[in-house]
Coordinates of C-alpha atoms in Angstrom, one line a residue:
Chain A
M973 CA 136.4 -108.7 86.9
I974 CA 133.8 -107.2 88.9
I975 CA 134.6 -103.6 88.2
V976 CA 134.7 -104.6 84.4
G977 CA 131.1 -105.9 85.0
V978 CA 129.7 -102.8 86.6
G979 CA 131.1 -101.0 83.6
Q980 CA 129.5 -103.1 81.0
T981 CA 126.3 -103.3 82.7
L982 CA 126.3 -99.4 82.9
T983 CA 127.2 -99.2 79.2
M984 CA 124.4 -101.6 78.2
T985 CA 121.9 -100.0 80.5
L986 CA 122.7 -96.2 79.5
V987 CA 123.5 -97.0 75.7
S988 CA 120.4 -98.9 75.2
T989 CA 118.2 -96.4 77.2
I990 CA 119.4 -93.5 75.1
V991 CA 118.9 -95.3 71.8
A992 CA 115.5 -96.5 73.0
Y993 CA 114.4 -92.9 73.9
L994 CA 115.3 -91.8 70.5
I995 CA 112.8 -94.3 69.3
G996 CA 110.2 -94.3 72.3
L997 CA 109.8 -90.5 72.9
P998 CA 108.7 -89.8 69.2
L999 CA 106.5 -92.7 69.3
G1000 CA 105.0 -91.8 72.6
I1001 CA 104.4 -88.1 71.3
A1002 CA 102.9 -89.7 68.3
L1003 CA 100.5 -91.7 70.3
V1004 CA 99.3 -88.8 72.4
V1005 CA 99.0 -86.5 69.3
T1006 CA 97.1 -88.9 67.3
A1007 CA 94.8 -90.3 70.1
D1008 CA 91.1 -89.3 70.2
G1009 CA 91.0 -85.8 71.4
G1010 CA 94.8 -85.2 70.8
L1011 CA 96.2 -82.2 68.6
R1012 CA 96.0 -84.3 65.5
P1013 CA 93.4 -87.1 66.0
N1014 CA 94.0 -90.0 63.6
K1015 CA 92.4 -93.1 64.3
I1016 CA 94.4 -95.3 61.8
V1017 CA 97.8 -94.1 62.8
Y1018 CA 96.9 -94.4 66.6
K1019 CA 95.5 -97.8 66.1
I1020 CA 98.8 -99.2 64.1
L1021 CA 101.2 -97.5 66.7
D1022 CA 99.0 -98.8 69.6
I1023 CA 99.1 -102.4 68.2
V1024 CA 102.9 -102.4 67.2
V1025 CA 103.6 -101.2 70.9
N1026 CA 101.4 -103.7 72.4
I1027 CA 102.9 -106.5 70.5
T1028 CA 106.4 -105.6 71.3
R1029 CA 105.6 -105.1 74.8
S1030 CA 104.1 -108.6 75.3
I1031 CA 107.2 -110.5 74.2
P1032 CA 109.1 -111.5 77.2
F1033 CA 112.5 -110.2 77.1
L1034 CA 114.3 -113.6 77.0
I1035 CA 112.3 -114.6 74.2
L1036 CA 113.0 -111.4 72.4
L1037 CA 116.5 -111.8 73.0
I1038 CA 116.7 -115.0 71.1
L1039 CA 114.0 -114.2 68.5
I1040 CA 115.9 -111.3 67.2
I1041 CA 119.4 -112.9 67.1
P1042 CA 119.5 -112.3 63.2
I1043 CA 118.9 -108.7 63.6
T1044 CA 121.4 -108.4 66.2
R1045 CA 123.9 -110.0 64.4
F1046 CA 123.3 -107.8 61.3
L1047 CA 123.5 -104.6 63.3
V1048 CA 126.6 -105.3 65.7
G1049 CA 128.2 -108.2 64.1
K1050 CA 127.6 -110.5 67.2
T1051 CA 125.1 -111.8 69.5
Y1052 CA 126.8 -112.1 72.7
G1053 CA 128.8 -109.6 75.0
T1054 CA 127.9 -106.2 75.8
A1055 CA 127.5 -104.9 72.1
G1056 CA 125.2 -108.1 71.4
T1057 CA 122.9 -107.3 74.1
I1058 CA 122.3 -103.6 73.3
P1059 CA 120.0 -104.0 70.2
P1060 CA 117.5 -106.4 72.2
L1061 CA 117.6 -104.2 75.1
T1062 CA 116.8 -101.1 73.1
L1063 CA 114.0 -103.0 71.2
A1064 CA 112.4 -104.0 74.5
A1065 CA 112.8 -100.7 76.1
A1066 CA 111.5 -98.5 73.3
P1067 CA 107.7 -99.5 73.4
F1068 CA 108.0 -99.4 77.2
I1069 CA 109.3 -95.9 76.9
A1070 CA 106.7 -95.1 74.3
R1071 CA 103.9 -95.9 76.9
M1072 CA 105.7 -93.9 79.7
V1073 CA 105.8 -90.8 77.5
E1074 CA 102.3 -91.3 76.6
S1075 CA 101.3 -91.3 80.2
S1076 CA 103.4 -88.4 81.3
L1077 CA 102.1 -86.4 78.4
R1078 CA 98.6 -87.2 79.0
E1079 CA 99.0 -85.6 82.4
V1080 CA 99.4 -82.2 81.0
D1081 CA 96.6 -79.8 81.6
G1082 CA 94.3 -79.7 78.5
G1083 CA 93.5 -76.1 79.4
V1084 CA 97.0 -75.0 79.0
I1085 CA 97.2 -76.7 75.6
E1086 CA 93.9 -74.7 74.8
A1087 CA 95.5 -71.6 75.9
A1088 CA 98.5 -72.3 73.5
Q1089 CA 96.1 -73.0 70.6
S1090 CA 94.3 -69.6 71.3
M1091 CA 97.7 -67.9 71.0
G1092 CA 98.1 -69.5 67.6
A1093 CA 100.6 -72.0 68.5
D1094 CA 101.3 -75.0 65.9
T1095 CA 101.3 -78.3 66.9
W1096 CA 105.2 -78.6 67.1
T1097 CA 105.4 -75.6 69.3
I1098 CA 102.7 -77.1 71.7
I1099 CA 104.4 -80.4 71.6
F1100 CA 108.0 -79.0 72.5
K1101 CA 107.3 -75.9 74.4
V1102 CA 104.1 -76.9 76.4
M1103 CA 103.6 -80.5 76.6
I1104 CA 107.2 -81.8 77.1
V1105 CA 108.2 -78.8 79.3
E1106 CA 104.9 -79.1 81.5
A1107 CA 105.5 -82.7 81.7
R1108 CA 109.2 -82.8 82.5
T1109 CA 109.1 -83.8 85.9
S1110 CA 107.0 -86.8 85.2
L1111 CA 109.2 -87.7 82.1
I1112 CA 112.2 -87.9 84.5
V1113 CA 110.5 -89.9 86.9
N1114 CA 109.5 -92.3 84.5
A1115 CA 113.1 -92.3 82.8
T1116 CA 114.3 -93.5 86.2
I1117 CA 111.9 -96.3 86.3
V1118 CA 112.8 -97.2 82.5
L1119 CA 116.6 -97.2 83.7
G1120 CA 116.0 -99.5 86.4
T1121 CA 113.9 -102.0 84.4
V1122 CA 116.7 -101.9 81.6
L1123 CA 119.3 -102.8 84.1
G1124 CA 117.3 -105.7 85.2
Y1125 CA 116.8 -106.7 81.6
S1126 CA 120.6 -106.4 80.9
A1127 CA 121.2 -108.9 84.1
M1128 CA 118.9 -111.4 82.4
A1129 CA 120.7 -111.1 79.3
G1130 CA 123.6 -112.8 81.3
A1131 CA 121.8 -116.0 80.8
V1132 CA 122.8 -116.0 77.1
G1133 CA 126.5 -114.7 77.5
G1134 CA 125.5 -110.9 77.5
G1135 CA 128.3 -109.5 79.6
G1136 CA 128.0 -107.4 82.7
L1137 CA 127.0 -108.2 86.2
G1138 CA 124.2 -110.8 85.4
D1139 CA 126.6 -112.5 83.3
I1140 CA 129.0 -112.7 86.3
A1141 CA 126.2 -113.7 88.6
I1142 CA 125.2 -116.6 86.4
R1143 CA 128.6 -117.9 85.4
Y1144 CA 130.2 -117.7 89.0
G1145 CA 127.0 -118.1 91.3
Y1146 CA 125.0 -120.5 89.4
H1147 CA 127.5 -122.8 87.4
R1148 CA 130.3 -122.6 89.7
Y1149 CA 128.4 -122.3 93.0
Q1150 CA 130.4 -119.4 94.1
T1151 CA 127.8 -117.9 96.2
D1152 CA 130.0 -115.0 97.3
I1153 CA 130.7 -113.6 94.0
M1154 CA 126.9 -113.8 93.3
L1155 CA 126.2 -112.0 96.4
V1156 CA 128.5 -109.1 95.5
T1157 CA 127.1 -108.7 92.3
V1158 CA 123.4 -108.7 93.6
V1159 CA 124.6 -105.9 96.1
L1160 CA 126.1 -104.1 93.4
L1161 CA 123.0 -104.2 91.2
V1162 CA 120.8 -103.2 94.2
L1163 CA 123.3 -100.4 94.7
L1164 CA 123.2 -99.3 91.0
V1165 CA 119.3 -99.0 91.0
Q1166 CA 119.3 -97.2 94.3
I1167 CA 121.8 -94.5 93.0
M1168 CA 119.8 -94.1 89.6
Q1169 CA 116.5 -93.7 91.6
V1170 CA 118.1 -91.1 94.2
I1171 CA 119.7 -88.9 91.3
G1172 CA 116.4 -89.3 89.3
T1173 CA 114.1 -88.4 92.0
R1174 CA 116.4 -85.4 92.9
I1175 CA 116.6 -83.8 89.5
A1176 CA 112.7 -84.6 89.2
T1177 CA 112.0 -82.6 92.4
K1178 CA 114.5 -79.8 91.5
I1179 CA 113.1 -78.9 88.0
D1180 CA 109.6 -79.0 89.2
K1181 CA 108.2 -75.4 90.0
R1182 CA 104.6 -76.6 90.7
N1183 CA 105.1 -76.7 94.5
I1184 CA 107.9 -74.2 95.7
Chain B
M226 CA 79.5 -44.8 63.3
E227 CA 79.9 -47.9 64.8
E228 CA 81.9 -50.6 63.1
A229 CA 81.4 -54.4 63.5
I230 CA 84.5 -56.4 64.6
I231 CA 83.0 -59.8 65.2
R232 CA 80.1 -61.1 63.1
I233 CA 78.5 -64.4 64.2
E234 CA 76.4 -65.7 61.3
G235 CA 74.1 -68.4 61.6
V236 CA 76.5 -70.3 63.8
S237 CA 75.1 -74.0 65.0
K238 CA 77.3 -76.5 66.7
T239 CA 76.4 -80.2 67.3
F240 CA 78.3 -82.6 69.2
V241 CA 78.0 -86.2 68.2
T242 CA 79.1 -88.7 70.6
A243 CA 78.7 -92.5 70.6
D244 CA 75.3 -92.5 72.2
N245 CA 73.7 -89.2 71.7
T246 CA 73.7 -85.8 69.7
V247 CA 73.9 -82.5 71.5
E248 CA 73.0 -79.3 69.9
A249 CA 75.1 -76.9 71.8
L250 CA 74.4 -73.8 69.5
K251 CA 71.4 -73.3 67.4
N252 CA 71.5 -70.6 64.7
I253 CA 73.3 -67.8 66.5
N254 CA 73.4 -64.5 64.9
L255 CA 75.4 -61.6 66.6
T256 CA 77.4 -58.5 65.9
I257 CA 79.9 -57.0 68.2
N258 CA 81.3 -53.7 67.6
K259 CA 84.6 -52.4 67.8
G260 CA 85.5 -51.1 71.3
D261 CA 82.5 -52.8 72.9
I262 CA 82.6 -54.7 76.1
Y263 CA 80.1 -57.4 75.2
G264 CA 78.7 -59.8 77.9
I265 CA 77.6 -63.2 77.0
I266 CA 75.6 -64.4 79.8
G267 CA 73.7 -67.8 80.3
M268 CA 73.3 -70.5 82.8
S269 CA 76.0 -73.2 83.1
G270 CA 75.3 -75.5 80.0
A271 CA 73.7 -72.9 77.8
G272 CA 76.3 -73.1 75.2
K273 CA 78.2 -69.9 76.0
S274 CA 81.6 -71.4 76.2
T275 CA 81.1 -73.1 72.9
L276 CA 80.0 -69.9 71.4
V277 CA 83.1 -68.0 72.6
R278 CA 85.4 -70.8 71.2
T279 CA 83.8 -70.5 67.8
L280 CA 85.1 -66.8 67.7
N281 CA 88.7 -68.0 67.4
F282 CA 87.8 -71.4 65.8
L283 CA 88.9 -73.5 68.7
E284 CA 85.3 -75.1 68.1
K285 CA 84.5 -75.0 64.4
P286 CA 81.0 -74.4 64.0
T287 CA 78.8 -77.1 62.4
E288 CA 77.1 -74.5 60.3
G289 CA 77.5 -70.7 59.9
T290 CA 80.6 -68.8 60.1
V291 CA 82.4 -66.1 62.2
I292 CA 83.9 -63.1 60.6
I293 CA 86.7 -61.4 62.3
E294 CA 87.1 -57.8 60.7
D295 CA 86.7 -59.0 57.1
K296 CA 88.1 -62.3 57.6
D297 CA 85.6 -65.2 57.1
L298 CA 87.1 -67.9 59.5
S299 CA 85.6 -70.8 57.7
K300 CA 87.2 -69.9 54.4
L301 CA 90.9 -69.8 56.0
S302 CA 93.4 -72.4 56.1
E303 CA 94.7 -73.6 59.4
K304 CA 97.8 -71.4 59.2
E305 CA 95.6 -68.4 58.5
I306 CA 93.4 -69.2 61.3
R307 CA 96.6 -69.4 63.7
K308 CA 97.4 -66.0 62.4
V309 CA 93.9 -64.6 63.2
R310 CA 94.3 -66.0 66.8
T311 CA 97.3 -63.9 67.4
E312 CA 94.8 -61.1 67.2
V313 CA 92.1 -62.7 69.0
A314 CA 93.6 -63.3 72.6
M315 CA 91.6 -65.3 75.0
I316 CA 91.7 -65.8 79.0
F317 CA 90.4 -68.5 80.9
Q318 CA 88.6 -69.4 84.4
G319 CA 91.5 -71.9 85.1
F320 CA 93.9 -69.1 84.0
N321 CA 96.1 -71.9 82.1
L322 CA 99.5 -70.7 82.8
L323 CA 102.5 -72.7 82.1
M324 CA 103.4 -74.0 85.6
Q325 CA 107.0 -74.7 84.8
R326 CA 107.8 -71.3 83.6
T327 CA 108.3 -68.1 85.4
V328 CA 105.8 -65.3 85.3
L329 CA 108.2 -63.3 82.9
D330 CA 108.5 -66.1 80.6
N331 CA 104.9 -67.0 80.5
V332 CA 104.0 -63.5 79.4
C333 CA 106.8 -64.2 76.7
F334 CA 105.2 -67.3 75.5
S335 CA 102.7 -65.6 73.3
M336 CA 105.3 -63.5 71.8
E337 CA 107.6 -66.6 71.2
I338 CA 104.7 -68.1 69.1
I339 CA 104.9 -64.9 66.9
G340 CA 108.4 -65.1 66.6
K341 CA 109.5 -62.0 68.4
S342 CA 113.1 -61.8 69.5
K343 CA 113.8 -62.9 73.2
A344 CA 115.1 -59.4 74.3
E345 CA 112.2 -57.5 72.7
A346 CA 109.7 -59.9 74.2
R347 CA 111.3 -59.4 77.6
D348 CA 111.1 -55.6 77.2
R349 CA 107.5 -55.8 76.4
A350 CA 106.6 -58.4 79.1
R351 CA 108.1 -56.2 81.8
E352 CA 106.2 -53.3 80.5
L353 CA 103.0 -55.4 80.5
L354 CA 103.5 -56.6 84.0
R355 CA 103.8 -53.1 85.1
V356 CA 100.2 -52.6 83.4
V357 CA 98.7 -55.4 85.5
G358 CA 100.6 -54.3 88.6
L359 CA 103.0 -57.3 89.0
E360 CA 106.3 -56.0 88.0
S361 CA 107.8 -57.3 91.3
K362 CA 106.7 -60.8 90.7
E363 CA 108.5 -61.3 87.1
K364 CA 110.6 -64.3 88.8
A365 CA 108.1 -65.9 90.7
Y366 CA 106.5 -69.2 89.5
P367 CA 102.4 -69.4 89.0
S368 CA 102.3 -71.8 92.0
Q369 CA 103.4 -68.8 94.1
L370 CA 100.7 -66.5 93.0
S371 CA 97.2 -66.2 94.0
G372 CA 94.0 -66.6 91.7
G373 CA 93.8 -62.8 91.0
Q374 CA 97.5 -62.7 90.3
K375 CA 97.4 -65.5 88.0
Q376 CA 94.7 -63.9 86.0
R377 CA 96.7 -60.8 85.7
V378 CA 99.6 -62.6 84.4
A379 CA 97.3 -64.3 82.0
I380 CA 96.0 -60.8 80.9
A381 CA 99.4 -59.7 80.6
R382 CA 100.2 -62.7 78.2
A383 CA 97.0 -62.2 76.3
L384 CA 97.9 -58.5 75.7
A385 CA 101.6 -59.0 74.7
T386 CA 100.7 -59.7 71.0
N387 CA 98.6 -56.3 70.7
P388 CA 95.3 -58.3 70.1
K389 CA 92.5 -56.4 68.8
I390 CA 89.9 -58.7 70.7
L391 CA 90.2 -60.3 74.1
L392 CA 88.0 -63.1 74.9
C393 CA 87.2 -63.8 78.5
D394 CA 85.7 -67.2 79.3
E395 CA 84.3 -67.1 82.8
A396 CA 87.6 -65.4 83.8
T397 CA 86.5 -64.2 87.1
S398 CA 84.5 -67.2 88.0
A399 CA 87.2 -68.7 90.1
L400 CA 87.9 -65.6 92.1
D401 CA 86.5 -64.1 95.2
P402 CA 84.3 -60.8 94.8
T403 CA 86.8 -58.3 95.5
T404 CA 89.3 -59.9 93.3
T405 CA 86.7 -60.1 90.5
K406 CA 86.1 -56.5 91.0
S407 CA 89.9 -55.5 90.6
I408 CA 90.1 -57.9 87.5
L409 CA 87.1 -56.3 85.7
E410 CA 88.5 -52.7 86.6
L411 CA 91.5 -53.8 84.8
L412 CA 89.7 -55.1 81.8
K413 CA 87.8 -51.8 81.7
E414 CA 91.2 -49.9 81.9
I415 CA 92.6 -52.0 79.1
N416 CA 89.5 -51.2 76.9
A417 CA 89.7 -47.7 77.5
K418 CA 93.4 -47.5 77.3
Y419 CA 94.0 -49.7 74.0
G420 CA 90.6 -49.9 72.7
I421 CA 90.5 -53.6 72.6
T422 CA 87.1 -55.1 72.0
I423 CA 86.3 -57.5 75.0
V424 CA 83.9 -60.3 75.0
I425 CA 83.0 -61.5 78.6
I426 CA 81.5 -64.9 78.9
T427 CA 79.9 -65.3 82.4
H428 CA 77.0 -66.8 84.5
E429 CA 77.1 -63.9 86.8
M430 CA 74.9 -60.8 86.0
T431 CA 76.8 -58.7 88.5
V432 CA 79.9 -59.0 86.0
V433 CA 77.7 -57.7 83.2
R434 CA 76.3 -55.1 85.2
E435 CA 79.7 -54.0 86.4
I436 CA 81.6 -53.7 83.1
C437 CA 79.7 -54.6 79.9
S438 CA 77.9 -52.0 77.5
H439 CA 76.1 -54.6 75.6
V440 CA 74.8 -58.1 76.6
A441 CA 73.6 -61.3 74.8
I442 CA 71.6 -63.9 76.7
I443 CA 72.1 -67.4 75.3
D444 CA 69.6 -70.0 76.8
E445 CA 69.8 -73.7 75.9
G446 CA 72.0 -72.9 72.6
V447 CA 69.6 -70.3 71.5
L448 CA 70.2 -66.6 71.5
A449 CA 67.4 -65.4 73.8
E450 CA 68.1 -61.5 73.8
Q451 CA 70.7 -59.1 73.2
G452 CA 71.0 -55.3 73.4
A453 CA 72.4 -52.6 75.5
V454 CA 72.9 -53.6 79.1
E455 CA 70.4 -50.8 80.6
D456 CA 67.6 -52.0 78.1
V457 CA 67.8 -55.3 78.7
F458 CA 68.1 -54.7 82.4
S459 CA 65.2 -52.4 82.7
H460 CA 62.7 -54.2 80.0
P461 CA 64.0 -57.8 79.8
K462 CA 61.7 -59.4 77.2
S463 CA 62.6 -63.2 77.0
K464 CA 61.9 -65.6 79.8
A465 CA 65.5 -66.4 80.1
A466 CA 66.4 -62.6 80.5
K467 CA 63.7 -62.1 83.0
K468 CA 64.9 -65.0 85.2
L469 CA 68.7 -63.6 85.1
V470 CA 67.3 -60.1 85.8
F471 CA 64.8 -61.1 88.5
M472 CA 67.5 -63.2 90.3
I473 CA 69.8 -60.2 90.7
N474 CA 67.0 -57.8 91.6
R475 CA 66.0 -60.0 94.5
S476 CA 69.4 -60.5 95.8
T477 CA 69.9 -56.9 96.2
P478 CA 67.8 -56.2 99.4
F479 CA 68.3 -59.7 100.6
M480 CA 65.9 -61.1 103.3
D481 CA 66.9 -64.1 105.5
G482 CA 63.5 -65.0 106.7
R483 CA 61.7 -68.0 105.3
R484 CA 58.4 -67.8 106.9
C485 CA 55.6 -66.8 104.3
I486 CA 52.2 -66.0 104.6
R487 CA 49.3 -65.7 101.9
I488 CA 46.5 -63.1 102.4
T489 CA 43.3 -62.4 100.4
F490 CA 41.8 -59.1 100.0
S491 CA 38.4 -58.5 99.3
E492 CA 36.7 -55.5 98.1
N493 CA 36.0 -54.1 101.7
S494 CA 39.6 -54.3 102.7
S495 CA 41.3 -52.9 99.6
F496 CA 40.5 -49.2 100.9
E497 CA 43.1 -49.3 103.5
P498 CA 46.9 -49.3 102.8
V499 CA 47.3 -52.4 105.0
I500 CA 50.6 -53.7 104.1
A501 CA 52.3 -50.1 103.9
N502 CA 50.7 -49.3 107.5
M503 CA 52.0 -52.5 108.7
V504 CA 55.5 -52.0 107.5
L505 CA 55.4 -48.3 109.1
E506 CA 53.9 -49.8 112.4
Y507 CA 56.6 -52.4 113.0
N508 CA 59.4 -50.8 111.2
A509 CA 60.5 -54.0 109.5
P510 CA 60.2 -54.6 105.7
V511 CA 58.2 -57.6 104.0
N512 CA 59.0 -58.9 100.7
I513 CA 56.1 -59.5 98.5
L514 CA 56.6 -62.6 96.4
L515 CA 53.5 -62.9 94.5
A516 CA 50.6 -60.4 93.8
D517 CA 47.5 -61.4 91.9
T518 CA 44.2 -60.5 91.3
Q519 CA 41.3 -62.8 90.7
D520 CA 37.9 -62.7 89.6
I521 CA 35.8 -65.1 92.0
G522 CA 32.2 -65.0 91.4
G523 CA 32.0 -61.4 90.0
I524 CA 33.9 -60.1 93.0
A525 CA 37.6 -58.9 92.8
H526 CA 39.8 -60.8 95.0
G527 CA 43.4 -59.7 95.5
Q528 CA 45.9 -62.3 96.6
M529 CA 49.4 -61.7 98.1
I530 CA 52.2 -63.9 99.3
L531 CA 54.5 -62.1 101.7
Q532 CA 57.9 -63.1 103.1
L533 CA 58.1 -62.0 106.6
P534 CA 61.1 -60.6 108.4
E535 CA 63.5 -63.0 110.5
D536 CA 62.4 -61.8 113.9
E537 CA 59.8 -64.2 115.2
A538 CA 58.2 -61.8 117.6
I539 CA 57.5 -59.3 114.8
Q540 CA 56.3 -62.3 112.7
E541 CA 53.5 -62.9 115.2
K542 CA 52.6 -59.4 115.6
M543 CA 52.2 -59.0 111.8
I544 CA 50.1 -61.9 111.6
A545 CA 47.8 -60.6 114.5
Y546 CA 47.8 -57.3 112.7
L547 CA 46.6 -58.6 109.6
K548 CA 44.0 -61.0 111.3
N549 CA 42.7 -57.9 113.1
R550 CA 41.9 -56.2 109.7
G551 CA 40.0 -59.5 108.6
L552 CA 42.7 -60.6 106.0
E553 CA 43.0 -64.1 107.2
P554 CA 46.5 -65.0 106.8
E555 CA 47.4 -68.4 106.1
E556 CA 50.9 -70.1 106.3
E557 CA 52.6 -70.7 103.0
E558 CA 55.6 -72.9 102.1
W559 CA 58.8 -71.1 101.0
P560 CA 58.6 -71.2 97.4
C561 CA 62.1 -70.1 96.2
D562 CA 64.2 -73.2 96.7

């Protein structure tokens, strides 16, 4: 049961994070590019994206989970279990990722971007060959933080029958007073976050060529 | 026959911010000929960095235009401007290399932009690294290089696309004098070898003197003076030019002493070459900071401020010497801070 729980937790976390990056990464890029002083400044687009991200960011995850039940049902056919948790997790993570990506890309030295422009690079080249590559360490570090947060959210979804370790902890530890099972799940959750953190940091350090 | 390659025509640039408007450039007109090494010099904040950025339209002028060869940049589409930029390379004070790429891949970057094949780019990059003397560093990352080496990589990257013009924005300002000299030598070599027109933005007169054939002086957004370097140096006309030339001339025989005296000549003391005799007597130079003649009550009075040598014993002897000749030396404050 616990092994299955670990599997479910990992599936929820990874699948929603990946899907959320498909939304959040372009969103984050768009925020940086359209911002004042960006490559293609556009006040209106920036403001709209900014507001959308802020609104979704400010809804507490547990509320969001319930709020989007119709959408979840439409997308995956059910609102509980691993599959039912992925849409709300994705929706919660995407704007968070957008902000993370935005802050990583903002760290890229403006001089390097100017140099690329002076060589005749177009906006796409600058985004993909300069900004993302130069910011890769920061992007990886932030992805690690995102994974940890999504993992935490996935456990929260246990409260409404979301599957995974959080679900086990609530059902056995809370409803049945089986403290031992709850402790095991807590230890496992801590371990998972630790492992992700170590791997993330290691990759980030390995690919960073700024201080070798 | 000299052929113009860059024509700056009536360029003005105004920056509008929330609470004020800054006129960075005011009606600049300048022609730069093919093969020149053209210096644009000015104090910081004079607008020279903005001016160089109008040459590749990184800054679009508010008024006026820039013509590169026959292309009027203000009439081109963005895509066409990007095309022009591949022929107008630029290097920077901060080097602006890609920190996550090796030296070789940094040089390849400018060629990736123009769509050169990877193999071709690598061959050309290696060739250029040889030109700038860094062939052994191709696998290194920028963080492993010194400032001078980074600028060499930037130069190689700039040259990779065979540009006709190389813009240098304070390219040596972050480097020590020896490295500056070697980078300037390299630029000179490039100019001679490939015939690339070089525009050098700097606040250092020594850079202009070292390498430039022509110079333009920018002062508070205005073109104060321009011409051949020797002309501007020997006969500076504008205030800004005089200031810059004066600064460099004074720094050549630099005197450390800060004690100054003022002496006044009257008609009876001007027959003897007092100062020259004093210098010969004590075998130590004095610096004439100011010399002036005034008509006081129909009698010509000469006034002079002298900077004395650092040695205090000699200072006292000199003051005594001048007193002996009836020149009444008075202590004067150090005027040059």
